[in-house]
Short mmCIF file of C-alpha atoms in Angstrom, two decimals:
data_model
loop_
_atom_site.label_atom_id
_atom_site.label_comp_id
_atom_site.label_asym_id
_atom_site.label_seq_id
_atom_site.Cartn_x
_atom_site.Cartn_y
_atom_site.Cartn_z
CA UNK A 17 78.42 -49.03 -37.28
CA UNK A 18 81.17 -50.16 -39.99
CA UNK A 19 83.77 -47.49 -40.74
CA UNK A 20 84.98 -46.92 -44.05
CA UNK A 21 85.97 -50.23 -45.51
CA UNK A 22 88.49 -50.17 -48.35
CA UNK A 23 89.56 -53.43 -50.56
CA UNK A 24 91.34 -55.41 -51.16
CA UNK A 25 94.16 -54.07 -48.06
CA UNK A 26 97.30 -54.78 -50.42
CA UNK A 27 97.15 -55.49 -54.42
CA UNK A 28 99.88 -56.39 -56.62
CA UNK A 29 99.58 -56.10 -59.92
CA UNK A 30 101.95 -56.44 -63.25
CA UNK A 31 102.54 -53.62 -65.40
CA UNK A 32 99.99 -53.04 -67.92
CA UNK A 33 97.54 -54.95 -65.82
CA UNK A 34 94.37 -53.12 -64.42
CA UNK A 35 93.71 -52.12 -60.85
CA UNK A 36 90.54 -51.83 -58.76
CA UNK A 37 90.02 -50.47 -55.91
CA UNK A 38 87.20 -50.65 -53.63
CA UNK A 39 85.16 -48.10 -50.72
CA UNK A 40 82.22 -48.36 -49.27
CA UNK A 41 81.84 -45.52 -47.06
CA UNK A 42 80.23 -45.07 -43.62
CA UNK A 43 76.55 -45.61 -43.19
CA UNK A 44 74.81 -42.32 -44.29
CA UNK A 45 77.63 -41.09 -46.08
CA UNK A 46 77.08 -40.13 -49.76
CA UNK A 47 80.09 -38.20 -50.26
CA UNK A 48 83.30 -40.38 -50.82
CA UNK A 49 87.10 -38.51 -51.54
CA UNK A 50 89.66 -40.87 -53.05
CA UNK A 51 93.79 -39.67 -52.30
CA UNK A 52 96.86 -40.93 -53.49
CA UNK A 53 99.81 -41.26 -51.25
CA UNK A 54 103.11 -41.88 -52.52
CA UNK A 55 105.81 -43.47 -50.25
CA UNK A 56 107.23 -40.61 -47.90
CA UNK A 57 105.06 -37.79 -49.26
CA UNK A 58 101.55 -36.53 -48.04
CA UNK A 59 98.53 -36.70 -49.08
CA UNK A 60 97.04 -36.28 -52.50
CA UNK A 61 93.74 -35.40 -53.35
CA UNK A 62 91.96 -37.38 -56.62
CA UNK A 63 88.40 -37.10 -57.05
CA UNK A 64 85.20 -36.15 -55.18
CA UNK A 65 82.02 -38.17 -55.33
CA UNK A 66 78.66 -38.08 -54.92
CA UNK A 67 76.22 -41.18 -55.55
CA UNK A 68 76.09 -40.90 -59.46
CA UNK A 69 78.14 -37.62 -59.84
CA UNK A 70 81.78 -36.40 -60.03
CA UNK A 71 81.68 -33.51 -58.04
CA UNK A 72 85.67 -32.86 -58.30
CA UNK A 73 88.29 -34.37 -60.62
CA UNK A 74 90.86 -32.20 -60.91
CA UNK A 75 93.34 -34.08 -58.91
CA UNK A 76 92.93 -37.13 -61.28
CA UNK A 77 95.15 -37.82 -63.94
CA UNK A 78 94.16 -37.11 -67.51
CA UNK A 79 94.55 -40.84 -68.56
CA UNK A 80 94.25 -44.13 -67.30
CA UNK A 81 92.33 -43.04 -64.05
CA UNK A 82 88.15 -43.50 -63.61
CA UNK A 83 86.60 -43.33 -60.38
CA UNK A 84 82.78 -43.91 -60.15
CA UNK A 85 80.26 -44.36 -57.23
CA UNK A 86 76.94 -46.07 -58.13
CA UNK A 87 73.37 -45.72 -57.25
CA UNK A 88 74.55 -49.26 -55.16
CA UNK A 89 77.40 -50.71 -54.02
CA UNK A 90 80.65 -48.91 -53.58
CA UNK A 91 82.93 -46.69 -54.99
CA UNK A 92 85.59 -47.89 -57.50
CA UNK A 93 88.91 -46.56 -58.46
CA UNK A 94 90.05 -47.57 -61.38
CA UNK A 95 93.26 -47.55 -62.76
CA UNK A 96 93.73 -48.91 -66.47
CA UNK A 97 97.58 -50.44 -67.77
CA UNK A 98 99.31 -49.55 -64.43
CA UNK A 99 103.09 -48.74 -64.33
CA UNK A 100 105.43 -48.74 -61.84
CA UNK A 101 104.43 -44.86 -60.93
CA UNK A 102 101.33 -45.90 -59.79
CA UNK A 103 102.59 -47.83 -56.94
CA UNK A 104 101.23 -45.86 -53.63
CA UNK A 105 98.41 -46.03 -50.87
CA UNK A 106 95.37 -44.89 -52.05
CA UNK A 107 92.83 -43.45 -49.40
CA UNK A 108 89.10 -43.49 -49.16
CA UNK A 109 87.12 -41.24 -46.89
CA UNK A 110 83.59 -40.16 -46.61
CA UNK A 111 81.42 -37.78 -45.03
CA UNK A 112 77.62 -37.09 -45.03
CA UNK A 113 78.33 -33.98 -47.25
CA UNK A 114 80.20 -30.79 -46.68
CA UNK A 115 77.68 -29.08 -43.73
CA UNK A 116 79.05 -32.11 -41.42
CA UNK A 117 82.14 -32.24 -43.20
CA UNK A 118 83.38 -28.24 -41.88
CA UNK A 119 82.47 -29.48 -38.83
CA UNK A 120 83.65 -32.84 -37.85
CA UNK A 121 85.85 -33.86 -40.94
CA UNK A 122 86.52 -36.97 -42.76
CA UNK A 123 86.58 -40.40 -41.55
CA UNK A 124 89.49 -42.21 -44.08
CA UNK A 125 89.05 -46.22 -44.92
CA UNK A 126 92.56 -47.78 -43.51
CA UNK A 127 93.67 -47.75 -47.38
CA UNK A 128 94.51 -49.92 -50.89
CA UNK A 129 98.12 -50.73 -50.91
CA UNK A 130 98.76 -51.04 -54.80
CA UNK A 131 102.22 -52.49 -55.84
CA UNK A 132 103.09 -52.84 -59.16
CA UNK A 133 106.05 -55.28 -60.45
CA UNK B 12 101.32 -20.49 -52.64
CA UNK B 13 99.91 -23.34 -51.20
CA UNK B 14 96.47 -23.20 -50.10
CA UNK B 15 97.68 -24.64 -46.89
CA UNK B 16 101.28 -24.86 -45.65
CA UNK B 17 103.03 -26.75 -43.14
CA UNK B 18 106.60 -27.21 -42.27
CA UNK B 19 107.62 -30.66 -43.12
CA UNK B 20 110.08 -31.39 -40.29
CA UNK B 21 111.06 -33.77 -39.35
CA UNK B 22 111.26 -32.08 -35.51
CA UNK B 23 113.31 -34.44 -33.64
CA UNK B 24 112.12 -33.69 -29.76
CA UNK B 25 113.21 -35.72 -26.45
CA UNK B 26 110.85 -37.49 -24.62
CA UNK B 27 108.91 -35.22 -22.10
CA UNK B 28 109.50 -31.66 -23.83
CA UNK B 29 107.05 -29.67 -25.39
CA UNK B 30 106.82 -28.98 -29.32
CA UNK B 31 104.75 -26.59 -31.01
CA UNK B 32 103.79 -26.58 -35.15
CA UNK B 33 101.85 -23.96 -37.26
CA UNK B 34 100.41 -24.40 -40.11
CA UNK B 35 99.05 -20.92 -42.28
CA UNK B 36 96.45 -21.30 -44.91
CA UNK B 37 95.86 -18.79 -47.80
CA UNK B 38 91.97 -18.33 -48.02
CA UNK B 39 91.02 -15.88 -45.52
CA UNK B 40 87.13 -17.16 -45.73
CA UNK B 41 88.02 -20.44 -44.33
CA UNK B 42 86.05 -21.15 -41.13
CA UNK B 43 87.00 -25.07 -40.46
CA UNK B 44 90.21 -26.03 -39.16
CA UNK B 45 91.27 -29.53 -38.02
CA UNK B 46 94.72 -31.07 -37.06
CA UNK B 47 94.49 -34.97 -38.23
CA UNK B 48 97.25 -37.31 -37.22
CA UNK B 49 98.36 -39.80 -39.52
CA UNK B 50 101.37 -43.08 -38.03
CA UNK B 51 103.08 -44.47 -40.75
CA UNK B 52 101.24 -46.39 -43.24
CA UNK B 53 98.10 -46.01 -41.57
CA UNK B 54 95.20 -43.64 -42.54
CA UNK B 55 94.62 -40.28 -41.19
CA UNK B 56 92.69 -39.66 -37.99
CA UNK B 57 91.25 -36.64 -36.62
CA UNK B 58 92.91 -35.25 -33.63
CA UNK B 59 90.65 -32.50 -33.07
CA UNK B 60 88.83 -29.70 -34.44
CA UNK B 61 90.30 -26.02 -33.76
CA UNK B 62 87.78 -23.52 -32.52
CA UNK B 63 88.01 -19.77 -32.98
CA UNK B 64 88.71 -19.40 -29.02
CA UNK B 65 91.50 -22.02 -28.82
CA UNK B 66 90.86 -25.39 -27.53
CA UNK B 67 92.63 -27.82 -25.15
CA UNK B 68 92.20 -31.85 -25.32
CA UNK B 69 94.58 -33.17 -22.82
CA UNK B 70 98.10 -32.32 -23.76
CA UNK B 71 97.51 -30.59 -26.74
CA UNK B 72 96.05 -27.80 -27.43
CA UNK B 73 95.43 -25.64 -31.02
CA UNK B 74 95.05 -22.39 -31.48
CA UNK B 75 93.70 -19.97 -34.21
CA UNK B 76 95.05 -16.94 -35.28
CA UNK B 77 92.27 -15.39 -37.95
CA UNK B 78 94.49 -12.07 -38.92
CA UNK B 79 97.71 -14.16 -39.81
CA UNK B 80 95.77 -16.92 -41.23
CA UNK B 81 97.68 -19.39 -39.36
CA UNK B 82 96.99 -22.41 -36.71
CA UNK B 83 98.90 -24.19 -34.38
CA UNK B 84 99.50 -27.50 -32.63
CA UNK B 85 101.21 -27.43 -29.03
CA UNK B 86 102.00 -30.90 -27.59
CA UNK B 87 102.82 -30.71 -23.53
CA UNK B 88 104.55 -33.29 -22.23
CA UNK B 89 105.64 -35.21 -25.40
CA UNK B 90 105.16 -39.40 -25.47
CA UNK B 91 107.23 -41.77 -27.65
CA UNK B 92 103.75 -42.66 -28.85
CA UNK B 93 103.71 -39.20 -30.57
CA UNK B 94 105.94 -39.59 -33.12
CA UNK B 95 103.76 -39.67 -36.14
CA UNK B 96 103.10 -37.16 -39.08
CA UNK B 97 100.83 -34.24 -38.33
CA UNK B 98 98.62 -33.07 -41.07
CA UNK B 99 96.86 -29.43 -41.04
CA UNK B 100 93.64 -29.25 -42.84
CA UNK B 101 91.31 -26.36 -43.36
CA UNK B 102 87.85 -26.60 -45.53
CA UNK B 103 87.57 -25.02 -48.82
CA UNK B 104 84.74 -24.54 -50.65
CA UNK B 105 82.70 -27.71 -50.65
CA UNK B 106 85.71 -30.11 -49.36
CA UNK B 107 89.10 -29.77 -46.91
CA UNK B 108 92.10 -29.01 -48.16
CA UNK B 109 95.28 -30.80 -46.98
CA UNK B 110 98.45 -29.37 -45.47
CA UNK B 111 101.70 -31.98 -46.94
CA UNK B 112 101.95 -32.57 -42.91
CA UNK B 113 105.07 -32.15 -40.47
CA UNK B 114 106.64 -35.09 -39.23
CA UNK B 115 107.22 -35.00 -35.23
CA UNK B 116 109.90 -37.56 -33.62
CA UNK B 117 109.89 -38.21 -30.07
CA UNK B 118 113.11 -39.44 -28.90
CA UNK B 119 113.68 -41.48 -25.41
#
């Protein structure tokens, strides 16, 4: 049983470029989280998925930023005409929805490393 | 305030001592409570789950305190291999909230 797989590990990208990022979350999960971590601070919370919904946004930045998750295939970050800012890990996890979640947490993808020169 | 708060350390602790964190959360209808660990540059992993009574895995052991909204984290015996960032989380409504996580250093 796959974990949460996040890709591509590392990405470099030029300013002004765009930047996708990839999870496909644990078998049975249909609830995915996207954070942001910048270097030496915690965790940030994005967005909140459901297959075909945005359940929470509110951590998401007002421009630039999409985040999706299909009826198939896996959830994308998206990140339009990045700048140097943007550079950080950003953190998938999943869960089978938030009964399971209250009781035995996330499980986090091992993370997008975005760099941008 | 924070919805949940942690101090961020770092605790600098030798090699064999024992070092306890808390962590107090503001919504007083929260019934989940986790302590994940997180090494650098690597995701977060669950240590383990707090439950109302307390709960012991091995050399640590968290604890609940319901009327001052806080938990804790005590780490017996403290291993070089400890020294990571420790992140409080506690569930909100329909997802967990994160605490910013204290950073624990074991020196030899």
């Amino acid at each position: 049983n796959a974990g949460v797989m996040q890709n591509p590990r590392h990405l470099v990208r030029r300013r002004g470029q765009e930047a996708r990022l990839r999870c496909s979350p644990m078998k049975g999960h249909s609830h995915v989280y996207w954070y942001r971590q910048l270097p030496e601070e915690g965790l940030k919370f994005m967005v909140y998925l459901q297959k075909e919904n945005i359940i929470d946004e509110s951590g998401m930045p007002k421009e630039r930023f999409s985040a999706e998750f299909p009826k198939e295939g896996p959830s994308i970050l998206r990140i339009q005409q990045v700048v140097r800012g943007d550079s950080a890990a950003y953190f998938c996890a999943s869960s089978p929805g938030p009964g399971t979640t209250f009781i035995h947490g996330y499980t986090f993808g091992s993370g997008t490393r975005l760099t941008v020169v | 305030r924070k919805e949940v708060e942690q101090d961020p350390g770092p605790f600098n602790v030798p090699e064999g001592a024992t070092v306890a964190f808390n962590c107090t959360y503001s919504n007083s209808a929260s019934q989940s409570f986790f302590w994940y660990r997180q090494d650098c540059r690597k995701e977060p992993k669950l240590l383990m789950s707090v439950y109302s009574s307390g709960n012991e895995d091995g050399r640590f052991t968290a604890q609940l305190n319901r009327a001052s909204q806080y938990i804790s984290l005590l780490i017996r015996d403290s291993k070089l291999s400890d020294s990571a960032t420790y992140l409080c989380v506690v569930n909100g409504n329909y997802q967990l909230i994160w605490g910013a996580g204290t950073k624990l250093i074991i020196k030899p």
